[in-house]
PDB file of C-alpha atoms in Angstrom:
ATOM      1  CA  UNK A  14     115.772  59.894  88.896  1.00 45.00           C
ATOM      2  CA  UNK A  15     113.982  56.619  88.198  1.00 50.00           C
ATOM      3  CA  UNK A  16     111.010  56.109  90.498  1.00 54.00           C
ATOM      4  CA  UNK A  17     111.273  52.946  92.589  1.00 58.00           C
ATOM      5  CA  UNK A  18     108.274  50.603  92.713  1.00 73.00           C
ATOM      6  CA  UNK A  19     109.895  48.035  94.980  1.00 83.00           C
ATOM      7  CA  UNK A  20     107.844  45.322  96.652  1.00 93.00           C
ATOM      8  CA  UNK A  21     107.353  45.446 100.403  1.00 94.00           C
ATOM      9  CA  UNK A  22     109.752  42.971 102.088  1.00 93.00           C
ATOM     10  CA  UNK A  23     107.316  42.689 105.024  1.00 94.00           C
ATOM     11  CA  UNK A  24     104.622  40.083 104.374  1.00 94.00           C
ATOM     12  CA  UNK A  25     102.463  40.882 107.388  1.00 93.00           C
ATOM     13  CA  UNK A  26     102.551  41.796 111.059  1.00 92.00           C
ATOM     14  CA  UNK A  27     101.877  39.295 113.808  1.00 89.00           C
ATOM     15  CA  UNK A  28     101.210  41.426 116.831  1.00 87.00           C
ATOM     16  CA  UNK A  29     104.297  43.581 117.080  1.00 86.00           C
ATOM     17  CA  UNK A  30     106.408  41.171 115.004  1.00 89.00           C
ATOM     18  CA  UNK A  31     107.226  41.859 111.370  1.00 90.00           C
ATOM     19  CA  UNK A  32     107.100  38.696 109.281  1.00 92.00           C
ATOM     20  CA  UNK A  33     109.434  39.058 106.307  1.00 91.00           C
ATOM     21  CA  UNK A  34     108.944  37.497 102.894  1.00 94.00           C
ATOM     22  CA  UNK A  35     112.599  36.486 103.117  1.00 91.00           C
ATOM     23  CA  UNK A  36     111.886  34.174 106.043  1.00 90.00           C
ATOM     24  CA  UNK A  37     108.684  32.810 104.506  1.00 95.00           C
ATOM     25  CA  UNK A  38     110.434  31.948 101.248  1.00 96.00           C
ATOM     26  CA  UNK A  39     113.429  30.323 102.940  1.00 93.00           C
ATOM     27  CA  UNK A  40     111.179  28.322 105.294  1.00 94.00           C
ATOM     28  CA  UNK A  41     108.997  27.171 102.397  1.00 97.00           C
ATOM     29  CA  UNK A  42     112.057  26.054 100.442  1.00 96.00           C
ATOM     30  CA  UNK A  43     113.337  24.052 103.414  1.00 94.00           C
ATOM     31  CA  UNK A  44     109.966  22.381 104.046  1.00 96.00           C
ATOM     32  CA  UNK A  45     109.682  21.362 100.403  1.00 97.00           C
ATOM     33  CA  UNK A  46     113.233  19.966 100.458  1.00 96.00           C
ATOM     34  CA  UNK A  47     112.504  17.921 103.592  1.00 96.00           C
ATOM     35  CA  UNK A  48     109.265  16.573 102.109  1.00 96.00           C
ATOM     36  CA  UNK A  49     110.936  15.482  98.868  1.00 96.00           C
ATOM     37  CA  UNK A  50     113.949  14.032 100.682  1.00 96.00           C
ATOM     38  CA  UNK A  51     111.803  11.854 102.954  1.00 96.00           C
ATOM     39  CA  UNK A  52     109.871  10.534  99.973  1.00 96.00           C
ATOM     40  CA  UNK A  53     113.012   9.638  98.061  1.00 95.00           C
ATOM     41  CA  UNK A  54     114.684   8.337 101.198  1.00 96.00           C
ATOM     42  CA  UNK A  55     111.788   5.947 101.829  1.00 96.00           C
ATOM     43  CA  UNK A  56     112.066   4.712  98.268  1.00 94.00           C
ATOM     44  CA  UNK A  57     115.796   4.111  98.757  1.00 93.00           C
ATOM     45  CA  UNK A  58     115.389   2.294 102.072  1.00 95.00           C
ATOM     46  CA  UNK A  59     116.122   5.133 104.495  1.00 96.00           C
ATOM     47  CA  UNK A  60     113.720   5.344 107.424  1.00 96.00           C
ATOM     48  CA  UNK A  61     111.940   8.755 107.296  1.00 95.00           C
ATOM     49  CA  UNK A  62     112.480   9.065 111.055  1.00 96.00           C
ATOM     50  CA  UNK A  63     116.221   9.092 110.430  1.00 96.00           C
ATOM     51  CA  UNK A  64     115.827  11.943 107.975  1.00 96.00           C
ATOM     52  CA  UNK A  65     113.620  13.920 110.356  1.00 96.00           C
ATOM     53  CA  UNK A  66     116.064  13.375 113.213  1.00 97.00           C
ATOM     54  CA  UNK A  67     118.971  14.401 111.046  1.00 97.00           C
ATOM     55  CA  UNK A  68     117.144  17.537 109.900  1.00 95.00           C
ATOM     56  CA  UNK A  69     116.633  18.575 113.524  1.00 95.00           C
ATOM     57  CA  UNK A  70     120.418  18.746 113.809  1.00 97.00           C
ATOM     58  CA  UNK A  71     121.222  19.898 110.275  1.00 96.00           C
ATOM     59  CA  UNK A  72     118.905  22.918 110.087  1.00 94.00           C
ATOM     60  CA  UNK A  73     120.266  24.751 113.143  1.00 94.00           C
ATOM     61  CA  UNK A  74     123.826  23.920 112.087  1.00 96.00           C
ATOM     62  CA  UNK A  75     123.172  25.179 108.558  1.00 94.00           C
ATOM     63  CA  UNK A  76     121.600  28.404 109.789  1.00 92.00           C
ATOM     64  CA  UNK A  77     124.308  29.111 112.361  1.00 94.00           C
ATOM     65  CA  UNK A  78     127.146  28.334 109.927  1.00 95.00           C
ATOM     66  CA  UNK A  79     125.513  30.396 107.176  1.00 93.00           C
ATOM     67  CA  UNK A  80     125.371  33.417 109.464  1.00 92.00           C
ATOM     68  CA  UNK A  81     128.823  32.853 110.975  1.00 94.00           C
ATOM     69  CA  UNK A  82     130.354  32.524 107.509  1.00 94.00           C
ATOM     70  CA  UNK A  83     128.874  35.885 106.520  1.00 93.00           C
ATOM     71  CA  UNK A  84     129.676  37.658 109.788  1.00 93.00           C
ATOM     72  CA  UNK A  85     133.286  36.425 109.843  1.00 92.00           C
ATOM     73  CA  UNK A  86     134.021  37.838 106.411  1.00 91.00           C
ATOM     74  CA  UNK A  87     132.152  41.068 107.224  1.00 90.00           C
ATOM     75  CA  UNK A  88     133.665  41.405 110.680  1.00 90.00           C
ATOM     76  CA  UNK A  89     134.859  44.915 109.959  1.00 87.00           C
ATOM     77  CA  UNK A  90     131.197  45.964 110.020  1.00 87.00           C
ATOM     78  CA  UNK A  91     129.733  43.598 112.609  1.00 91.00           C
ATOM     79  CA  UNK A  92     132.496  44.257 115.135  1.00 89.00           C
ATOM     80  CA  UNK A  93     130.999  47.740 115.384  1.00 89.00           C
ATOM     81  CA  UNK A  94     127.373  46.543 115.239  1.00 85.00           C
ATOM     82  CA  UNK A  95     127.271  43.491 117.488  1.00 90.00           C
ATOM     83  CA  UNK A  96     123.535  43.830 118.036  1.00 87.00           C
ATOM     84  CA  UNK A  97     122.945  43.143 114.330  1.00 86.00           C
ATOM     85  CA  UNK A  98     124.683  39.762 114.259  1.00 89.00           C
ATOM     86  CA  UNK A  99     121.475  37.868 115.031  1.00 88.00           C
ATOM     87  CA  UNK A 100     119.310  39.861 112.592  1.00 84.00           C
ATOM     88  CA  UNK A 101     119.215  37.163 109.927  1.00 79.00           C
ATOM     89  CA  UNK A 102     115.751  38.280 108.844  1.00 69.00           C
ATOM     90  CA  UNK A 103     117.413  41.274 107.208  1.00 70.00           C
ATOM     91  CA  UNK A 104     119.492  38.927 105.053  1.00 66.00           C
ATOM     92  CA  UNK A 105     123.185  38.265 105.303  1.00 79.00           C
ATOM     93  CA  UNK A 106     123.479  34.498 105.299  1.00 82.00           C
ATOM     94  CA  UNK A 107     125.874  32.644 103.027  1.00 90.00           C
ATOM     95  CA  UNK A 108     124.762  29.559 101.121  1.00 92.00           C
ATOM     96  CA  UNK A 109     128.228  28.056 101.214  1.00 95.00           C
ATOM     97  CA  UNK A 110     128.284  28.435 104.990  1.00 95.00           C
ATOM     98  CA  UNK A 111     124.956  26.640 105.317  1.00 95.00           C
ATOM     99  CA  UNK A 112     126.103  23.818 103.040  1.00 95.00           C
ATOM    100  CA  UNK A 113     129.276  23.317 105.063  1.00 96.00           C
ATOM    101  CA  UNK A 114     127.300  23.137 108.305  1.00 96.00           C
ATOM    102  CA  UNK A 115     124.685  20.770 106.901  1.00 96.00           C
ATOM    103  CA  UNK A 116     127.295  18.511 105.300  1.00 97.00           C
ATOM    104  CA  UNK A 117     129.172  18.149 108.581  1.00 97.00           C
ATOM    105  CA  UNK A 118     125.969  17.095 110.351  1.00 97.00           C
ATOM    106  CA  UNK A 119     124.997  14.636 107.611  1.00 97.00           C
ATOM    107  CA  UNK A 120     128.390  12.912 107.770  1.00 97.00           C
ATOM    108  CA  UNK A 121     128.272  12.784 111.575  1.00 97.00           C
ATOM    109  CA  UNK A 122     124.711  11.507 111.728  1.00 97.00           C
ATOM    110  CA  UNK A 123     125.115   8.865 109.014  1.00 97.00           C
ATOM    111  CA  UNK A 124     128.266   7.466 110.589  1.00 96.00           C
ATOM    112  CA  UNK A 125     126.599   7.372 113.990  1.00 96.00           C
ATOM    113  CA  UNK A 126     123.545   5.504 112.655  1.00 96.00           C
ATOM    114  CA  UNK A 127     125.375   3.307 110.108  1.00 96.00           C
ATOM    115  CA  UNK A 128     123.708   4.862 107.069  1.00 96.00           C
ATOM    116  CA  UNK A 129     125.590   5.250 103.800  1.00 95.00           C
ATOM    117  CA  UNK A 130     126.793   8.841 103.611  1.00 96.00           C
ATOM    118  CA  UNK A 131     126.853   8.747  99.832  1.00 95.00           C
ATOM    119  CA  UNK A 132     123.305   7.426  99.658  1.00 95.00           C
ATOM    120  CA  UNK A 133     122.046  10.160 101.965  1.00 97.00           C
ATOM    121  CA  UNK A 134     123.875  12.828  99.982  1.00 97.00           C
ATOM    122  CA  UNK A 135     122.391  11.521  96.738  1.00 96.00           C
ATOM    123  CA  UNK A 136     118.936  11.717  98.273  1.00 96.00           C
ATOM    124  CA  UNK A 137     119.511  15.242  99.559  1.00 96.00           C
ATOM    125  CA  UNK A 138     121.315  16.832  96.600  1.00 97.00           C
ATOM    126  CA  UNK A 139     118.372  17.418  94.205  1.00 97.00           C
ATOM    127  CA  UNK A 140     116.157  18.732  96.996  1.00 97.00           C
ATOM    128  CA  UNK A 141     118.883  21.068  98.246  1.00 97.00           C
ATOM    129  CA  UNK A 142     119.504  22.656  94.854  1.00 98.00           C
ATOM    130  CA  UNK A 143     115.743  23.096  94.390  1.00 98.00           C
ATOM    131  CA  UNK A 144     115.586  24.822  97.776  1.00 97.00           C
ATOM    132  CA  UNK A 145     118.456  27.064  96.678  1.00 97.00           C
ATOM    133  CA  UNK A 146     116.567  27.998  93.514  1.00 98.00           C
ATOM    134  CA  UNK A 147     113.539  28.982  95.591  1.00 98.00           C
ATOM    135  CA  UNK A 148     115.537  30.626  98.356  1.00 95.00           C
ATOM    136  CA  UNK A 149     117.131  33.145  95.985  1.00 96.00           C
ATOM    137  CA  UNK A 150     113.721  34.785  95.697  1.00 97.00           C
ATOM    138  CA  UNK A 151     114.132  35.796  99.317  1.00 94.00           C
ATOM    139  CA  UNK A 152     117.103  37.867  98.133  1.00 93.00           C
ATOM    140  CA  UNK A 153     114.841  39.289  95.442  1.00 96.00           C
ATOM    141  CA  UNK A 154     112.319  40.482  98.034  1.00 95.00           C
ATOM    142  CA  UNK A 155     115.111  42.054 100.100  1.00 92.00           C
ATOM    143  CA  UNK A 156     116.676  43.654  97.007  1.00 93.00           C
ATOM    144  CA  UNK A 157     120.040  42.022  97.695  1.00 91.00           C
ATOM    145  CA  UNK A 158     122.459  39.716  95.870  1.00 91.00           C
ATOM    146  CA  UNK A 159     122.145  41.935  92.799  1.00 95.00           C
ATOM    147  CA  UNK A 160     124.676  42.722  90.105  1.00 97.00           C
ATOM    148  CA  UNK A 161     126.206  45.672  88.319  1.00 96.00           C
ATOM    149  CA  UNK A 162     124.277  48.684  87.089  1.00 97.00           C
ATOM    150  CA  UNK A 163     122.428  48.013  83.853  1.00 97.00           C
ATOM    151  CA  UNK A 164     119.671  49.626  81.793  1.00 97.00           C
ATOM    152  CA  UNK A 165     115.906  49.300  81.625  1.00 97.00           C
ATOM    153  CA  UNK A 166     116.280  48.321  77.979  1.00 97.00           C
ATOM    154  CA  UNK A 167     118.573  45.420  78.894  1.00 97.00           C
ATOM    155  CA  UNK A 168     116.151  44.063  81.493  1.00 97.00           C
ATOM    156  CA  UNK A 169     113.234  44.400  79.092  1.00 97.00           C
ATOM    157  CA  UNK A 170     115.316  42.535  76.537  1.00 97.00           C
ATOM    158  CA  UNK A 171     115.402  39.567  78.920  1.00 96.00           C
ATOM    159  CA  UNK A 172     111.599  39.454  78.652  1.00 96.00           C
ATOM    160  CA  UNK A 173     111.216  39.752  82.395  1.00 96.00           C
ATOM    161  CA  UNK A 174     107.834  40.635  83.885  1.00 96.00           C
ATOM    162  CA  UNK A 175     107.462  44.230  84.968  1.00 95.00           C
ATOM    163  CA  UNK A 176     107.335  43.381  88.689  1.00 96.00           C
ATOM    164  CA  UNK A 177     110.817  41.846  88.492  1.00 97.00           C
ATOM    165  CA  UNK A 178     112.176  44.788  86.534  1.00 96.00           C
ATOM    166  CA  UNK A 179     110.703  47.214  89.063  1.00 96.00           C
ATOM    167  CA  UNK A 180     112.324  45.307  91.934  1.00 96.00           C
ATOM    168  CA  UNK A 181     115.674  45.597  90.179  1.00 97.00           C
ATOM    169  CA  UNK A 182     115.449  49.371  90.467  1.00 96.00           C
ATOM    170  CA  UNK A 183     117.692  49.792  93.506  1.00 94.00           C
ATOM    171  CA  UNK A 184     118.683  53.234  94.806  1.00 90.00           C
ATOM    172  CA  UNK A 185     117.476  54.758  91.548  1.00 92.00           C
ATOM    173  CA  UNK A 186     119.496  52.491  89.239  1.00 95.00           C
ATOM    174  CA  UNK A 187     118.593  49.260  87.482  1.00 97.00           C
ATOM    175  CA  UNK A 188     120.715  46.273  88.446  1.00 97.00           C
ATOM    176  CA  UNK A 189     121.595  42.904  86.951  1.00 97.00           C
ATOM    177  CA  UNK A 190     119.206  40.277  88.431  1.00 98.00           C
ATOM    178  CA  UNK A 191     121.969  37.938  89.530  1.00 98.00           C
ATOM    179  CA  UNK A 192     119.587  36.340  92.034  1.00 97.00           C
ATOM    180  CA  UNK A 193     117.524  35.235  89.032  1.00 98.00           C
ATOM    181  CA  UNK A 194     120.517  33.908  87.103  1.00 98.00           C
ATOM    182  CA  UNK A 195     121.497  31.707  90.031  1.00 98.00           C
ATOM    183  CA  UNK A 196     117.904  30.638  90.647  1.00 98.00           C
ATOM    184  CA  UNK A 197     117.477  29.532  87.037  1.00 98.00           C
ATOM    185  CA  UNK A 198     120.861  27.775  87.054  1.00 98.00           C
ATOM    186  CA  UNK A 199     119.894  25.905  90.217  1.00 98.00           C
ATOM    187  CA  UNK A 200     116.502  24.966  88.767  1.00 98.00           C
ATOM    188  CA  UNK A 201     118.210  23.546  85.686  1.00 98.00           C
ATOM    189  CA  UNK A 202     120.547  21.694  88.035  1.00 98.00           C
ATOM    190  CA  UNK A 203     117.526  20.161  89.769  1.00 98.00           C
ATOM    191  CA  UNK A 204     116.312  18.797  86.427  1.00 97.00           C
ATOM    192  CA  UNK A 205     119.772  17.402  85.644  1.00 96.00           C
ATOM    193  CA  UNK A 206     120.148  15.752  89.055  1.00 96.00           C
ATOM    194  CA  UNK A 207     116.685  14.217  88.914  1.00 94.00           C
ATOM    195  CA  UNK A 208     117.513  12.788  85.495  1.00 91.00           C
ATOM    196  CA  UNK A 209     120.752  11.288  86.806  1.00 89.00           C
ATOM    197  CA  UNK A 210     119.078   9.913  89.916  1.00 86.00           C
ATOM    198  CA  UNK A 211     116.615   7.960  87.818  1.00 82.00           C
ATOM    199  CA  UNK A 212     119.404   6.357  85.788  1.00 80.00           C
ATOM    200  CA  UNK A 213     121.223   4.295  88.452  1.00 71.00           C
ATOM    201  CA  UNK A 214     122.640   1.948  85.816  1.00 73.00           C
ATOM    202  CA  UNK A 215     124.759   4.826  84.517  1.00 76.00           C
ATOM    203  CA  UNK A 216     125.775   6.515  87.754  1.00 81.00           C
ATOM    204  CA  UNK A 217     127.279   5.052  90.890  1.00 85.00           C
ATOM    205  CA  UNK A 218     126.141   5.940  94.372  1.00 90.00           C
ATOM    206  CA  UNK A 219     127.457   9.331  95.369  1.00 93.00           C
ATOM    207  CA  UNK A 220     127.782  10.676  91.848  1.00 94.00           C
ATOM    208  CA  UNK A 221     124.485  12.568  91.974  1.00 95.00           C
ATOM    209  CA  UNK A 222     125.896  14.532  94.905  1.00 97.00           C
ATOM    210  CA  UNK A 223     129.240  15.084  93.185  1.00 97.00           C
ATOM    211  CA  UNK A 224     127.404  16.331  90.100  1.00 97.00           C
ATOM    212  CA  UNK A 225     125.478  18.726  92.321  1.00 98.00           C
ATOM    213  CA  UNK A 226     128.696  20.143  93.768  1.00 98.00           C
ATOM    214  CA  UNK A 227     130.255  20.554  90.325  1.00 98.00           C
ATOM    215  CA  UNK A 228     127.102  22.003  88.757  1.00 98.00           C
ATOM    216  CA  UNK A 229     126.367  24.540  91.463  1.00 98.00           C
ATOM    217  CA  UNK A 230     129.956  25.677  91.968  1.00 98.00           C
ATOM    218  CA  UNK A 231     130.457  26.123  88.203  1.00 98.00           C
ATOM    219  CA  UNK A 232     127.448  28.395  87.867  1.00 98.00           C
ATOM    220  CA  UNK A 233     128.073  30.210  91.127  1.00 98.00           C
ATOM    221  CA  UNK A 234     131.578  31.173  89.990  1.00 98.00           C
ATOM    222  CA  UNK A 235     130.228  33.189  87.058  1.00 97.00           C
ATOM    223  CA  UNK A 236     127.210  34.622  88.863  1.00 98.00           C
ATOM    224  CA  UNK A 237     129.415  35.705  91.762  1.00 97.00           C
ATOM    225  CA  UNK A 238     131.625  37.588  89.318  1.00 96.00           C
ATOM    226  CA  UNK A 239     128.632  39.784  88.410  1.00 96.00           C
ATOM    227  CA  UNK A 240     127.583  40.611  91.964  1.00 95.00           C
ATOM    228  CA  UNK A 241     128.447  43.825  93.777  1.00 92.00           C
ATOM    229  CA  UNK A 242     128.074  42.543  97.344  1.00 89.00           C
ATOM    230  CA  UNK A 243     130.577  39.697  97.318  1.00 92.00           C
ATOM    231  CA  UNK A 244     132.473  38.765 100.453  1.00 91.00           C
ATOM    232  CA  UNK A 245     136.114  39.547  99.775  1.00 90.00           C
ATOM    233  CA  UNK A 246     139.477  38.223 100.944  1.00 89.00           C
ATOM    234  CA  UNK A 247     142.646  39.908  99.814  1.00 87.00           C
ATOM    235  CA  UNK A 248     140.912  41.480  96.820  1.00 89.00           C
ATOM    236  CA  UNK A 249     139.437  38.145  95.683  1.00 94.00           C
ATOM    237  CA  UNK A 250     135.825  37.024  95.880  1.00 96.00           C
ATOM    238  CA  UNK A 251     135.601  34.296  98.515  1.00 96.00           C
ATOM    239  CA  UNK A 252     132.731  32.462  96.825  1.00 96.00           C
ATOM    240  CA  UNK A 253     134.660  32.325  93.562  1.00 97.00           C
ATOM    241  CA  UNK A 254     137.699  30.867  95.320  1.00 97.00           C
ATOM    242  CA  UNK A 255     135.534  28.263  97.029  1.00 97.00           C
ATOM    243  CA  UNK A 256     133.670  27.519  93.795  1.00 98.00           C
ATOM    244  CA  UNK A 257     136.918  26.697  92.006  1.00 98.00           C
ATOM    245  CA  UNK A 258     138.057  24.458  94.865  1.00 98.00           C
ATOM    246  CA  UNK A 259     134.724  22.626  95.014  1.00 98.00           C
ATOM    247  CA  UNK A 260     134.443  22.197  91.251  1.00 98.00           C
ATOM    248  CA  UNK A 261     137.946  20.759  90.904  1.00 98.00           C
ATOM    249  CA  UNK A 262     137.461  18.651  94.031  1.00 98.00           C
ATOM    250  CA  UNK A 263     134.143  17.189  92.851  1.00 97.00           C
ATOM    251  CA  UNK A 264     135.537  16.294  89.422  1.00 97.00           C
ATOM    252  CA  UNK A 265     138.663  14.844  91.010  1.00 96.00           C
ATOM    253  CA  UNK A 266     136.720  12.660  93.446  1.00 95.00           C
ATOM    254  CA  UNK A 267     134.401  11.563  90.634  1.00 93.00           C
ATOM    255  CA  UNK A 268     137.354  10.379  88.544  1.00 93.00           C
ATOM    256  CA  UNK A 269     139.080   8.800  91.542  1.00 91.00           C
ATOM    257  CA  UNK A 270     135.993   6.809  92.490  1.00 88.00           C
ATOM    258  CA  UNK A 271     135.631   5.557  88.933  1.00 86.00           C
ATOM    259  CA  UNK A 272     139.178   4.259  88.963  1.00 85.00           C
ATOM    260  CA  UNK A 273     139.133   2.782  92.475  1.00 75.00           C
ATOM    261  CA  UNK A 274     136.855  -0.097  93.269  1.00 61.00           C
ATOM    262  CA  UNK A 275     137.026   0.448  97.035  1.00 53.00           C
ATOM    263  CA  UNK A 276     137.940   4.096  97.727  1.00 49.00           C
ATOM    264  CA  UNK A 277     139.119   4.939 101.231  1.00 45.00           C
ATOM    265  CA  UNK A 278     136.142   7.193 101.976  1.00 45.00           C
ATOM    266  CA  UNK A 279     133.375   4.644 101.361  1.00 47.00           C
ATOM    267  CA  UNK A 280     130.959   4.389 104.265  1.00 44.00           C
ATOM    268  CA  UNK A 281     127.889   2.399 105.109  1.00 44.00           C
ATOM    269  CA  UNK A 282     126.814  -0.062 102.427  1.00 44.00           C
ATOM    270  CA  UNK A 283     129.027  -2.273 100.304  1.00 38.00           C
ATOM    271  CA  UNK A 284     127.593  -0.986  97.009  1.00 42.00           C
ATOM    272  CA  UNK A 285     128.832   2.577  97.374  1.00 44.00           C
ATOM    273  CA  UNK A 286     131.387   2.340  94.616  1.00 41.00           C
TER     274      UNK A 286
END
């Protein structure tokens, strides 16, 4: 049996409360995303107060939807453990659920305050994918979102530091670090989106966001196929189904917007197309 040298998921104790690394990492990722979004928003003419106000609505919606998404598709378990539904600090939130919740709030808020939805989404997209890259390390600390059984030799062949390899020893077997694959893919996506955002003469408003959707869903499809804890529906991986839909949808909208000068979904400013 391989000896496990896993890291402690508890960062410290505050009185009788256990503070988890998972929560610290997720909170840090969100704070960084908000900071970067307000800076870019100010540069693009969006009042920072609007972003802060929107975040006050978007964060709770994202968290609730992320948990609901997970619980709904794992209802067979949670129906028998109702007291565990609120235990988000143990993991069990779905990124796609959080994105759906946050997107709904952004659309609602921007329409209410006459802000271009596409502009706001372009501002948010790079910061969101960076937060996703960071947030996956919360899964690492919880030893979740891992892949199939692999070998020590394979992990060493990836030139990973020993502390990552040790953390991938789960229940006595080494696992594929799928959290790391998605984190790296998201980090590369951040670089791509930042490059696109600083070339406005090549890309129309809204296309940074559409690129984000296509980029993330493309990578997530393949990473999800390697995971062992996927949410399932009728024998199919839900995240893979959604990834295909989002990828095709993003590409389709991108092409449609390029062909139509005034698409039906334009909102806010007159330069959205």
